[in-house]
mmCIF file of C-alpha atoms and ligand atoms in Angstrom:
data_model
loop_
_atom_site.group_PDB
_atom_site.id
_atom_site.type_symbol
_atom_site.label_atom_id
_atom_site.label_comp_id
_atom_site.label_asym_id
_atom_site.label_seq_id
_atom_site.Cartn_x
_atom_site.Cartn_y
_atom_site.Cartn_z
ATOM 1 C CA MET A 1 9.074 -7.505 -84.066
ATOM 2 C CA ILE A 2 11.603 -6.794 -86.800
ATOM 3 C CA GLU A 3 12.529 -3.219 -87.343
ATOM 4 C CA ARG A 4 12.277 -2.471 -90.671
ATOM 5 C CA ARG A 5 14.998 -0.154 -92.364
ATOM 6 C CA LYS A 6 13.722 3.402 -92.867
ATOM 7 C CA THR A 7 13.471 3.795 -96.682
ATOM 8 C CA ARG A 8 11.949 6.689 -98.653
ATOM 9 C CA GLN A 9 8.624 5.595 -100.502
ATOM 10 C CA ILE A 10 8.065 5.251 -104.123
ATOM 11 C CA GLU A 11 4.779 4.645 -106.218
ATOM 12 C CA VAL A 12 4.687 1.806 -108.776
ATOM 13 C CA GLY A 13 1.128 2.747 -110.165
ATOM 14 C CA TRP A 14 -0.986 2.853 -107.195
ATOM 15 C CA VAL A 15 1.226 0.473 -105.059
ATOM 16 C CA LYS A 16 3.311 2.100 -102.664
ATOM 17 C CA VAL A 17 6.806 0.701 -101.904
ATOM 18 C CA GLY A 18 9.083 1.682 -98.974
ATOM 19 C CA GLY A 19 8.479 3.698 -96.082
ATOM 20 C CA ASP A 20 5.574 2.534 -93.930
ATOM 21 C CA ALA A 21 3.953 0.422 -96.696
ATOM 22 C CA PRO A 22 3.782 -3.348 -96.446
ATOM 23 C CA ILE A 23 6.608 -5.308 -97.879
ATOM 24 C CA ALA A 24 4.847 -5.782 -101.302
ATOM 25 C CA VAL A 25 4.805 -9.223 -103.187
ATOM 26 C CA GLN A 26 5.866 -9.481 -106.723
ATOM 27 C CA SER A 27 6.126 -11.910 -109.578
ATOM 28 C CA MET A 28 6.823 -12.293 -113.116
ATOM 29 C CA THR A 29 4.652 -13.954 -115.714
ATOM 30 C CA SER A 30 6.195 -17.007 -117.387
ATOM 31 C CA THR A 31 3.795 -16.782 -120.666
ATOM 32 C CA LYS A 32 4.672 -15.354 -123.924
ATOM 33 C CA THR A 33 3.608 -12.009 -123.130
ATOM 34 C CA HIS A 34 1.924 -11.460 -126.764
ATOM 35 C CA ASP A 35 -0.489 -14.242 -125.781
ATOM 36 C CA ILE A 36 -2.812 -11.959 -124.105
ATOM 37 C CA GLN A 37 -5.217 -14.541 -123.096
ATOM 38 C CA ALA A 38 -2.547 -16.782 -121.477
ATOM 39 C CA THR A 39 -0.777 -13.640 -119.776
ATOM 40 C CA LEU A 40 -3.892 -12.095 -118.333
ATOM 41 C CA GLU A 41 -5.002 -15.453 -117.094
ATOM 42 C CA GLN A 42 -1.858 -15.905 -115.302
ATOM 43 C CA ILE A 43 -1.962 -12.421 -113.899
ATOM 44 C CA ARG A 44 -5.187 -13.005 -112.451
ATOM 45 C CA ARG A 45 -4.257 -16.149 -110.565
ATOM 46 C CA LEU A 46 -1.341 -14.289 -109.169
ATOM 47 C CA TYR A 47 -3.410 -11.524 -108.206
ATOM 48 C CA LYS A 48 -5.821 -14.169 -106.495
ATOM 49 C CA GLU A 49 -2.865 -15.373 -104.557
ATOM 50 C CA GLY A 50 -1.952 -11.949 -103.095
ATOM 51 C CA CYS A 51 0.574 -10.738 -105.903
ATOM 52 C CA GLU A 52 0.657 -6.949 -105.861
ATOM 53 C CA ILE A 53 2.960 -5.938 -108.602
ATOM 54 C CA ILE A 54 3.434 -7.856 -111.866
ATOM 55 C CA ARG A 55 6.482 -7.844 -114.276
ATOM 56 C CA VAL A 56 6.281 -9.077 -117.940
ATOM 57 C CA ALA A 57 9.082 -9.786 -120.218
ATOM 58 C CA VAL A 58 9.214 -7.567 -123.391
ATOM 59 C CA PRO A 59 11.791 -9.169 -125.732
ATOM 60 C CA HIS A 60 10.049 -8.775 -128.862
ATOM 61 C CA GLU A 61 7.858 -6.131 -131.023
ATOM 62 C CA GLU A 62 4.899 -8.255 -130.565
ATOM 63 C CA ASP A 63 5.096 -8.140 -126.718
ATOM 64 C CA LEU A 64 5.246 -4.371 -126.868
ATOM 65 C CA GLU A 65 2.091 -4.232 -128.941
ATOM 66 C CA VAL A 66 0.112 -6.123 -126.534
ATOM 67 C CA LEU A 67 1.076 -3.773 -123.394
ATOM 68 C CA PRO A 68 -1.924 -1.490 -123.546
ATOM 69 C CA GLU A 69 -4.386 -4.384 -123.309
ATOM 70 C CA ILE A 70 -2.470 -6.115 -120.509
ATOM 71 C CA VAL A 71 -2.200 -2.675 -118.479
ATOM 72 C CA LYS A 72 -5.797 -2.090 -119.263
ATOM 73 C CA ASN A 73 -7.094 -5.448 -118.009
ATOM 74 C CA SER A 74 -4.399 -6.163 -115.129
ATOM 75 C CA PRO A 75 -5.650 -5.864 -111.405
ATOM 76 C CA MET A 76 -2.158 -4.937 -110.617
ATOM 77 C CA PRO A 77 0.352 -2.384 -111.718
ATOM 78 C CA VAL A 78 2.339 -3.811 -114.527
ATOM 79 C CA ILE A 79 6.328 -3.538 -114.906
ATOM 80 C CA ALA A 80 7.925 -4.002 -118.392
ATOM 81 C CA ASP A 81 11.245 -5.978 -118.287
ATOM 82 C CA ILE A 82 13.664 -4.278 -120.804
ATOM 83 C CA HIS A 83 16.975 -5.727 -121.737
ATOM 84 C CA PHE A 84 19.639 -4.444 -124.205
ATOM 85 C CA ALA A 85 17.152 -2.470 -126.178
ATOM 86 C CA PRO A 86 16.302 1.067 -125.061
ATOM 87 C CA SER A 87 13.939 1.734 -127.683
ATOM 88 C CA TYR A 88 11.809 -0.590 -125.883
ATOM 89 C CA ALA A 89 11.868 1.195 -122.702
ATOM 90 C CA PHE A 90 10.395 4.527 -124.415
ATOM 91 C CA ARG A 91 7.847 2.556 -126.136
ATOM 92 C CA SER A 92 6.695 0.581 -123.124
ATOM 93 C CA MET A 93 6.314 3.841 -121.128
ATOM 94 C CA GLU A 94 4.328 5.090 -124.220
ATOM 95 C CA LYS A 95 2.125 2.205 -123.896
ATOM 96 C CA GLY A 96 1.288 2.910 -120.342
ATOM 97 C CA VAL A 97 3.123 0.353 -118.081
ATOM 98 C CA HIS A 98 3.379 1.463 -114.606
ATOM 99 C CA GLY A 99 7.200 0.492 -114.127
ATOM 100 C CA ILE A 100 10.123 -0.459 -116.132
ATOM 101 C CA ARG A 101 12.729 -2.497 -114.907
ATOM 102 C CA ILE A 102 16.156 -2.222 -116.583
ATOM 103 C CA ASN A 103 19.792 -3.111 -116.025
ATOM 104 C CA PRO A 104 21.397 0.228 -116.938
ATOM 105 C CA GLY A 105 24.551 -1.909 -117.447
ATOM 106 C CA ASN A 106 23.162 -3.502 -120.724
ATOM 107 C CA ILE A 107 21.290 -0.562 -121.993
ATOM 108 C CA GLY A 108 24.294 1.092 -123.494
ATOM 109 C CA LYS A 109 25.665 4.508 -123.186
ATOM 110 C CA GLU A 110 24.970 6.571 -120.250
ATOM 111 C CA GLU A 111 23.173 9.439 -122.211
ATOM 112 C CA VAL A 112 20.672 6.953 -123.380
ATOM 113 C CA VAL A 113 20.008 5.719 -119.752
ATOM 114 C CA ARG A 114 19.496 9.389 -118.866
ATOM 115 C CA GLU A 115 17.138 9.743 -121.657
ATOM 116 C CA ILE A 116 15.036 6.897 -120.217
ATOM 117 C CA VAL A 117 15.155 8.455 -116.743
ATOM 118 C CA GLU A 118 13.845 11.864 -118.167
ATOM 119 C CA GLU A 119 11.141 10.076 -119.885
ATOM 120 C CA ALA A 120 10.056 8.069 -116.852
ATOM 121 C CA LYS A 121 10.109 11.603 -114.937
ATOM 122 C CA ARG A 122 7.690 13.107 -117.556
ATOM 123 C CA LYS A 123 5.419 10.175 -117.330
ATOM 124 C CA LYS A 124 5.722 9.387 -113.691
ATOM 125 C CA VAL A 125 6.778 5.867 -114.311
ATOM 126 C CA ALA A 126 8.640 4.118 -111.605
ATOM 127 C CA ILE A 127 11.714 2.369 -112.475
ATOM 128 C CA ARG A 128 13.452 -0.643 -111.093
ATOM 129 C CA ILE A 129 17.512 -0.449 -111.494
ATOM 130 C CA GLY A 130 18.207 -4.357 -111.596
ATOM 131 C CA VAL A 131 21.863 -5.152 -110.973
ATOM 132 C CA ASN A 132 22.521 -8.984 -111.678
ATOM 133 C CA SER A 133 25.701 -10.855 -111.083
ATOM 134 C CA GLY A 134 25.366 -12.412 -114.431
ATOM 135 C CA SER A 135 25.622 -8.999 -116.318
ATOM 136 C CA LEU A 136 28.213 -6.757 -114.351
ATOM 137 C CA GLU A 137 30.019 -4.035 -115.748
ATOM 138 C CA LYS A 138 33.395 -5.004 -117.274
ATOM 139 C CA ASP A 139 35.390 -2.610 -115.072
ATOM 140 C CA LEU A 140 33.799 -3.874 -111.910
ATOM 141 C CA LEU A 141 34.429 -7.563 -112.991
ATOM 142 C CA GLU A 142 38.170 -6.548 -113.766
ATOM 143 C CA LYS A 143 38.294 -4.619 -110.369
ATOM 144 C CA TYR A 144 36.915 -7.496 -108.320
ATOM 145 C CA GLY A 145 37.852 -10.466 -110.337
ATOM 146 C CA PHE A 146 34.045 -12.082 -110.011
ATOM 147 C CA PRO A 147 30.627 -10.744 -109.076
ATOM 148 C CA CYS A 148 31.140 -10.565 -105.324
ATOM 149 C CA GLY A 149 29.028 -8.497 -102.936
ATOM 150 C CA GLU A 150 31.198 -5.498 -103.019
ATOM 151 C CA ALA A 151 31.074 -5.292 -106.892
ATOM 152 C CA LEU A 152 27.376 -5.819 -107.018
ATOM 153 C CA PHE A 153 26.822 -2.998 -104.550
ATOM 154 C CA GLU A 154 28.986 -0.497 -106.410
ATOM 155 C CA SER A 155 27.440 -1.350 -109.681
ATOM 156 C CA ALA A 156 24.035 -0.452 -107.874
ATOM 157 C CA ILE A 157 25.193 2.749 -106.118
ATOM 158 C CA ARG A 158 27.022 3.952 -108.964
ATOM 159 C CA TRP A 159 23.562 3.963 -111.154
ATOM 160 C CA ALA A 160 21.501 5.155 -108.175
ATOM 161 C CA GLU A 161 23.740 7.973 -107.376
ATOM 162 C CA LYS A 162 23.266 9.227 -111.219
ATOM 163 C CA PHE A 163 19.622 8.787 -110.803
ATOM 164 C CA GLU A 164 19.561 11.177 -108.075
ATOM 165 C CA LYS A 165 21.683 13.477 -109.781
ATOM 166 C CA TRP A 166 19.239 13.553 -112.774
ATOM 167 C CA GLY A 167 16.671 14.653 -110.220
ATOM 168 C CA PHE A 168 14.673 11.100 -110.322
ATOM 169 C CA TYR A 169 13.685 9.679 -107.139
ATOM 170 C CA ASN A 170 10.847 7.158 -107.984
ATOM 171 C CA PHE A 171 13.054 3.927 -108.155
ATOM 172 C CA LYS A 172 13.885 1.239 -106.128
ATOM 173 C CA VAL A 173 16.738 -1.008 -106.592
ATOM 174 C CA SER A 174 17.344 -4.763 -106.739
ATOM 175 C CA ILE A 175 20.727 -6.575 -106.356
ATOM 176 C CA LYS A 176 20.500 -9.898 -107.216
ATOM 177 C CA GLY A 177 23.093 -12.619 -107.339
ATOM 178 C CA SER A 178 22.434 -16.635 -107.284
ATOM 179 C CA ASN A 179 25.069 -16.750 -104.752
ATOM 180 C CA VAL A 180 23.179 -16.341 -101.255
ATOM 181 C CA LEU A 181 26.052 -14.831 -99.148
ATOM 182 C CA GLU A 182 27.073 -12.304 -102.128
ATOM 183 C CA ASN A 183 23.588 -11.270 -102.549
ATOM 184 C CA ILE A 184 23.406 -10.663 -98.712
ATOM 185 C CA LYS A 185 26.637 -8.924 -98.486
ATOM 186 C CA ALA A 186 25.679 -6.572 -101.401
ATOM 187 C CA ASN A 187 22.461 -5.819 -100.119
ATOM 188 C CA GLU A 188 23.728 -4.971 -96.657
ATOM 189 C CA LEU A 189 26.130 -2.563 -97.894
ATOM 190 C CA PHE A 190 23.388 -0.771 -100.103
ATOM 191 C CA ALA A 191 21.004 -0.438 -97.124
ATOM 192 C CA LYS A 192 23.758 0.976 -94.689
ATOM 193 C CA TYR A 193 24.649 3.570 -97.654
ATOM 194 C CA THR A 194 21.430 5.085 -98.767
ATOM 195 C CA ASP A 195 17.690 5.101 -97.937
ATOM 196 C CA ILE A 196 16.669 4.057 -101.416
ATOM 197 C CA PRO A 197 13.985 1.257 -101.091
ATOM 198 C CA LEU A 198 15.236 -2.437 -102.197
ATOM 199 C CA HIS A 199 13.512 -5.134 -103.757
ATOM 200 C CA ILE A 200 15.219 -8.278 -102.782
ATOM 201 C CA GLY A 201 15.346 -11.939 -104.240
ATOM 202 C CA ILE A 202 17.570 -14.749 -105.030
ATOM 203 C CA THR A 203 17.907 -14.822 -108.886
ATOM 204 C CA GLU A 204 17.708 -18.198 -110.665
ATOM 205 C CA ALA A 205 17.133 -20.100 -107.203
ATOM 206 C CA GLY A 206 16.047 -23.282 -109.036
ATOM 207 C CA MET A 207 13.132 -25.519 -108.559
ATOM 208 C CA GLY A 208 11.417 -27.600 -106.212
ATOM 209 C CA THR A 209 12.415 -27.591 -102.236
ATOM 210 C CA LYS A 210 16.105 -26.493 -103.331
ATOM 211 C CA GLY A 211 14.745 -23.265 -104.884
ATOM 212 C CA ILE A 212 12.405 -22.522 -102.108
ATOM 213 C CA VAL A 213 14.813 -23.062 -99.439
ATOM 214 C CA LYS A 214 17.614 -21.082 -101.055
ATOM 215 C CA SER A 215 15.141 -18.101 -101.639
ATOM 216 C CA SER A 216 13.825 -18.383 -97.922
ATOM 217 C CA VAL A 217 17.188 -18.407 -96.727
ATOM 218 C CA GLY A 218 18.473 -15.613 -98.373
ATOM 219 C CA ILE A 219 15.198 -13.606 -98.619
ATOM 220 C CA GLY A 220 14.496 -14.506 -94.860
ATOM 221 C CA ILE A 221 17.857 -13.338 -93.650
ATOM 222 C CA LEU A 222 17.722 -9.954 -95.300
ATOM 223 C CA LEU A 223 14.166 -9.473 -93.888
ATOM 224 C CA TYR A 224 15.206 -10.431 -90.591
ATOM 225 C CA LYS A 225 17.645 -7.598 -90.733
ATOM 226 C CA GLY A 226 15.141 -5.220 -91.845
ATOM 227 C CA ILE A 227 16.185 -5.002 -95.518
ATOM 228 C CA GLY A 228 13.713 -5.484 -98.297
ATOM 229 C CA ASP A 229 10.439 -3.318 -99.408
ATOM 230 C CA THR A 230 9.420 -5.743 -101.837
ATOM 231 C CA ILE A 231 9.974 -9.254 -102.748
ATOM 232 C CA ARG A 232 10.170 -11.828 -105.397
ATOM 233 C CA VAL A 233 10.776 -15.439 -105.090
ATOM 234 C CA SER A 234 12.286 -16.687 -108.294
ATOM 235 C CA LEU A 235 11.496 -20.291 -108.757
ATOM 236 C CA THR A 236 11.575 -22.862 -111.907
ATOM 237 C CA ASP A 237 8.255 -23.333 -111.293
ATOM 238 C CA ASP A 238 4.324 -21.909 -111.685
ATOM 239 C CA PRO A 239 4.784 -18.297 -110.462
ATOM 240 C CA VAL A 240 1.817 -19.000 -108.269
ATOM 241 C CA VAL A 241 4.082 -21.078 -106.100
ATOM 242 C CA GLU A 242 6.463 -17.868 -105.914
ATOM 243 C CA VAL A 243 3.674 -15.666 -104.340
ATOM 244 C CA GLN A 244 2.595 -18.404 -102.145
ATOM 245 C CA THR A 245 6.334 -18.930 -100.935
ATOM 246 C CA ALA A 246 6.761 -15.056 -100.543
ATOM 247 C CA TYR A 247 3.946 -14.785 -98.295
ATOM 248 C CA ALA A 248 5.048 -18.176 -96.235
ATOM 249 C CA ILE A 249 8.324 -16.301 -95.547
ATOM 250 C CA LEU A 250 6.797 -12.825 -94.651
ATOM 251 C CA GLN A 251 4.323 -14.917 -92.414
ATOM 252 C CA SER A 252 6.955 -16.963 -90.486
ATOM 253 C CA LEU A 253 8.797 -13.477 -89.648
ATOM 254 C CA GLU A 254 5.413 -11.746 -88.772
ATOM 255 C CA LEU A 255 6.106 -9.104 -91.228
ATOM 256 C CA ARG A 256 2.700 -9.842 -93.187
ATOM 257 C CA ARG A 257 -0.084 -12.243 -93.094
ATOM 258 C CA ARG A 258 -2.405 -13.639 -95.519
ATOM 259 C CA GLY A 259 -5.259 -15.956 -94.800
ATOM 260 C CA LEU A 260 -5.230 -18.503 -91.774
ATOM 261 C CA GLU A 261 -2.007 -19.720 -90.199
ATOM 262 C CA ILE A 262 -2.148 -23.357 -90.134
ATOM 263 C CA ILE A 263 0.191 -25.244 -87.635
ATOM 264 C CA SER A 264 0.423 -28.770 -88.063
ATOM 265 C CA CYS A 265 2.568 -31.740 -86.398
ATOM 266 C CA PRO A 266 5.372 -33.517 -88.354
ATOM 267 C CA THR A 267 3.657 -36.857 -87.316
ATOM 268 C CA CYS A 268 5.329 -39.874 -85.837
ATOM 269 C CA GLY A 269 4.683 -43.523 -84.894
ATOM 270 C CA ARG A 270 1.804 -42.286 -82.340
ATOM 271 C CA ILE A 271 -0.342 -41.062 -85.198
ATOM 272 C CA GLU A 272 -3.575 -42.884 -85.512
ATOM 273 C CA VAL A 273 -5.213 -41.007 -88.473
ATOM 274 C CA ASP A 274 -4.177 -39.957 -92.356
ATOM 275 C CA LEU A 275 -2.823 -36.506 -90.789
ATOM 276 C CA PRO A 276 -1.362 -35.206 -94.284
ATOM 277 C CA LYS A 277 -4.821 -35.897 -95.722
ATOM 278 C CA VAL A 278 -6.700 -34.081 -93.138
ATOM 279 C CA VAL A 279 -4.186 -31.095 -93.405
ATOM 280 C CA LYS A 280 -4.549 -30.981 -96.907
ATOM 281 C CA GLU A 281 -8.392 -31.195 -97.033
ATOM 282 C CA VAL A 282 -8.356 -28.247 -94.226
ATOM 283 C CA GLU A 283 -5.892 -26.244 -96.363
ATOM 284 C CA GLU A 284 -8.097 -26.646 -99.417
ATOM 285 C CA LYS A 285 -11.455 -25.719 -97.535
ATOM 286 C CA LEU A 286 -10.003 -22.761 -95.958
ATOM 287 C CA LYS A 287 -7.620 -21.179 -98.617
ATOM 288 C CA ASN A 288 -10.036 -18.432 -99.211
ATOM 289 C CA ILE A 289 -10.823 -17.574 -95.715
ATOM 290 C CA ASP A 290 -8.927 -14.398 -94.705
ATOM 291 C CA LYS A 291 -9.159 -14.395 -90.877
ATOM 292 C CA PRO A 292 -6.451 -13.703 -88.460
ATOM 293 C CA LEU A 293 -6.910 -16.758 -86.951
ATOM 294 C CA ARG A 294 -4.371 -19.589 -86.013
ATOM 295 C CA VAL A 295 -5.350 -23.181 -86.376
ATOM 296 C CA ALA A 296 -3.513 -26.182 -85.375
ATOM 297 C CA ILE A 297 -3.999 -29.698 -86.577
ATOM 298 C CA MET A 298 -2.098 -32.210 -84.120
ATOM 299 C CA GLY A 299 -1.783 -35.927 -84.740
ATOM 300 C CA CYS A 300 -2.333 -37.053 -81.109
ATOM 301 C CA VAL A 301 -2.948 -35.374 -77.855
ATOM 302 C CA VAL A 302 0.758 -35.284 -76.763
ATOM 303 C CA ASN A 303 1.330 -31.530 -78.061
ATOM 304 C CA ALA A 304 -2.082 -30.734 -78.847
ATOM 305 C CA ILE A 305 -2.536 -29.516 -75.264
ATOM 306 C CA GLY A 306 0.136 -27.058 -75.497
ATOM 307 C CA GLU A 307 -0.584 -26.225 -79.158
ATOM 308 C CA ALA A 308 -4.134 -25.553 -78.332
ATOM 309 C CA LYS A 309 -3.623 -22.940 -75.796
ATOM 310 C CA GLU A 310 -1.349 -20.915 -78.841
ATOM 311 C CA ALA A 311 -4.143 -21.493 -81.518
ATOM 312 C CA ASP A 312 -7.780 -20.123 -81.769
ATOM 313 C CA LEU A 313 -9.118 -23.469 -83.034
ATOM 314 C CA GLY A 314 -7.834 -26.613 -83.712
ATOM 315 C CA LEU A 315 -7.931 -30.668 -84.056
ATOM 316 C CA ALA A 316 -6.318 -33.073 -81.578
ATOM 317 C CA CYS A 317 -6.539 -36.392 -83.340
ATOM 318 C CA GLY A 318 -7.034 -39.671 -81.616
ATOM 319 C CA ARG A 319 -7.891 -43.221 -83.564
ATOM 320 C CA GLY A 320 -10.176 -42.296 -86.281
ATOM 321 C CA PHE A 321 -11.702 -39.220 -84.397
ATOM 322 C CA ALA A 322 -10.586 -35.852 -83.222
ATOM 323 C CA TRP A 323 -11.091 -33.387 -80.541
ATOM 324 C CA LEU A 324 -12.131 -30.185 -81.889
ATOM 325 C CA PHE A 325 -10.841 -27.400 -79.652
ATOM 326 C CA LYS A 326 -11.433 -23.639 -79.333
ATOM 327 C CA GLU A 327 -8.926 -21.268 -77.304
ATOM 328 C CA GLY A 328 -7.578 -24.222 -75.848
ATOM 329 C CA LYS A 329 -10.587 -26.130 -74.759
ATOM 330 C CA PRO A 330 -12.122 -29.088 -76.420
ATOM 331 C CA ILE A 331 -15.640 -28.324 -77.550
ATOM 332 C CA LYS A 332 -16.827 -31.239 -79.797
ATOM 333 C CA LYS A 333 -15.692 -34.885 -80.727
ATOM 334 C CA VAL A 334 -15.630 -35.243 -84.638
ATOM 335 C CA LYS A 335 -15.123 -38.401 -86.800
ATOM 336 C CA GLU A 336 -12.049 -38.654 -89.108
ATOM 337 C CA LYS A 337 -13.784 -37.927 -92.248
ATOM 338 C CA GLU A 338 -15.753 -34.897 -90.751
ATOM 339 C CA MET A 339 -12.700 -33.322 -89.121
ATOM 340 C CA ALA A 340 -11.994 -30.774 -92.056
ATOM 341 C CA GLN A 341 -15.648 -29.820 -92.601
ATOM 342 C CA ALA A 342 -15.982 -29.401 -88.786
ATOM 343 C CA LEU A 343 -13.173 -27.359 -88.389
ATOM 344 C CA MET A 344 -14.176 -24.915 -91.317
ATOM 345 C CA GLU A 345 -17.610 -24.361 -89.706
ATOM 346 C CA GLU A 346 -15.897 -23.549 -86.491
ATOM 347 C CA VAL A 347 -13.732 -20.994 -88.492
ATOM 348 C CA LEU A 348 -16.522 -19.377 -90.163
ATOM 349 C CA LYS A 349 -18.270 -18.991 -86.829
ATOM 350 C CA TYR A 350 -15.229 -17.863 -84.780
ATOM 351 C CA ASP A 351 -15.881 -14.547 -83.313
ATOM 352 C CA GLY A 352 -12.772 -13.864 -81.147
ATOM 353 C CA LYS A 353 -9.602 -11.681 -82.053
ATOM 354 C CA GLY A 354 -7.406 -14.360 -83.298
ATOM 355 C CA LYS A 355 -4.093 -14.878 -82.204
ATOM 356 C CA VAL A 356 -2.166 -14.031 -85.476
HETATM 357 S S1 LIG B 401 1.664 -34.438 -81.965
HETATM 358 FE FE1 LIG B 401 1.556 -36.539 -81.707
HETATM 359 S S2 LIG B 401 1.419 -37.536 -83.492
HETATM 360 FE FE2 LIG B 401 2.050 -35.497 -83.864
HETATM 361 S S3 LIG B 401 4.445 -35.691 -84.054
HETATM 362 FE FE3 LIG B 401 3.583 -34.901 -81.806
HETATM 363 S S4 LIG B 401 3.520 -36.719 -80.651
HETATM 364 FE FE4 LIG B 401 3.668 -37.373 -82.970
#
């Protein structure tokens, strides 16, 4: 088991972050926030996928105006993402958001940041201090030459200590760079230095496989070191994929689970069925089933016997058929086109404790 770093706990609306709370999964809408219908529809899809905190961009007046409607109808706490415009931070809080994300470096004078903090304190709004390699303070860029891990850390701790000096503690910090190694270094330095909760992620990771791998490596290494109280996978994709990837990362490190764990073989020349099709069908049929079960789908009997012992239920395929097994023992022979349905029925009936 991974031993998580001991952090203090904060509250973003009704979601606790840090301390002994599970690592929270976040995402950000990609719609125009002022398009209420599209934004709420995306928020609901993300919530269904397991997202727990949602951030929305507030770049214009029209986005500010719809915040009360979004907050009222969102099933999860809403964070307003504010850049360059301190007045938007105050007005978002006025409109009822549960949190704001600011990069103090681009907000302006320190007194203005302090006023925002004082208002958050009064309104019991959480703040995320977002430090980003793309918007590092000038003096740190001059000191270090480029947005290295040390520079990112120094920027983050500089603001975190000010927040504490001003008597505000309901905040978390994110230090994000698109360079995985600098990102890890900055978060490690921060984690060693303080117990402030960390939101982790790799910013602008990209799209498709590359984006998922880059995020998984960066986030996964930090999580393995016990660092990270909430995560966001940033992808150039439907944000639903971000949430699915976040859970896949957490599940592979046994930090959280959601739904069934499906194990399937990579296939090889021994295969006698269309395994990818079977796996897709099983995933589709079982996607809304939230039982702590491990299900194995194996292309042939070679590894099926061993995997069957590790799984609660599974399929070991032959030519056009499969053995359905339960707790390591074959219980039924099923035809290829009935495999997914037979497995689903067995999952629904399963009354054991489950191995996940
Ligand atoms: S389980 Fe069978 S089909 Fe699948 S990769 Fe292993 S040997 Fe090949």
